[in-house]
């Protein structure tokens, strides 16, 4: 039995991959994507991923950019495994029943 465990701060901030980026940043992103495509893709063309959060993390570590974190009290629902679908569907059903969302999200547009 593995007795190793990690304690996590339940109040720590996490990224849910929702980024608001400036046009200038997109130029940096494009330049680095070219480098990624030349170095990473040839070795593993079907699995190579250009992960924007990782790229931003590298720039932060290098002091080349800053970000502003926006906090929210909303709940995140993830579906990593097929077994997660029922719980997420139930959560959305409850939000619909409470009137947080309309059945047709875009009916008023």
Short mmCIF file of N, CA and C in Angstrom, two decimals, residues 19 24 27 41 46 56-57 59 66 69 72-73 77 86 88 91 105:
data_model
loop_
_atom_site.label_atom_id
_atom_site.label_comp_id
_atom_site.label_asym_id
_atom_site.label_seq_id
_atom_site.Cartn_x
_atom_site.Cartn_y
_atom_site.Cartn_z
N UNK A 19 -8.30 32.55 -20.75
CA UNK A 19 -7.30 33.60 -20.86
C UNK A 19 -7.84 34.75 -21.69
N UNK A 24 -0.73 42.02 -28.82
CA UNK A 24 0.74 41.96 -28.76
C UNK A 24 1.20 40.59 -28.27
N UNK A 27 1.44 37.91 -30.92
CA UNK A 27 2.67 37.91 -31.73
C UNK A 27 3.74 37.06 -31.07
N UNK A 41 7.37 19.03 -32.78
CA UNK A 41 6.46 18.27 -33.65
C UNK A 41 7.17 17.14 -34.40
N UNK A 46 2.01 13.28 -33.71
CA UNK A 46 0.62 12.99 -33.35
C UNK A 46 0.28 13.38 -31.92
N UNK A 56 2.72 30.18 -20.91
CA UNK A 56 2.58 31.38 -20.08
C UNK A 56 3.35 31.20 -18.77
N UNK A 57 3.29 30.00 -18.20
CA UNK A 57 4.05 29.72 -16.98
C UNK A 57 5.54 29.93 -17.17
N UNK A 59 6.96 31.94 -19.37
CA UNK A 59 7.19 33.39 -19.50
C UNK A 59 7.12 34.08 -18.13
N UNK A 66 3.41 39.38 -17.12
CA UNK A 66 2.66 39.37 -15.87
C UNK A 66 1.21 39.04 -16.21
N UNK A 69 -4.95 37.73 -12.07
CA UNK A 69 -5.83 36.62 -11.77
C UNK A 69 -7.18 37.16 -11.32
N UNK A 72 -13.27 33.90 -8.90
CA UNK A 72 -14.70 33.67 -9.05
C UNK A 72 -15.15 32.69 -7.97
N UNK A 73 -16.38 32.79 -7.59
CA UNK A 73 -16.94 31.84 -6.63
C UNK A 73 -17.73 30.74 -7.33
N UNK A 77 -16.89 22.33 -13.21
CA UNK A 77 -17.32 20.96 -13.42
C UNK A 77 -16.45 20.35 -14.51
N UNK A 86 -22.52 11.70 -15.51
CA UNK A 86 -23.77 11.73 -14.74
C UNK A 86 -23.76 12.83 -13.69
N UNK A 88 -22.00 15.61 -13.63
CA UNK A 88 -22.01 16.93 -14.27
C UNK A 88 -23.41 17.24 -14.81
N UNK A 91 -25.57 18.25 -11.97
CA UNK A 91 -25.26 19.62 -11.51
C UNK A 91 -25.89 20.66 -12.42
N UNK A 105 -29.76 28.66 -23.84
CA UNK A 105 -28.88 29.73 -23.37
C UNK A 105 -28.89 30.97 -24.25
#
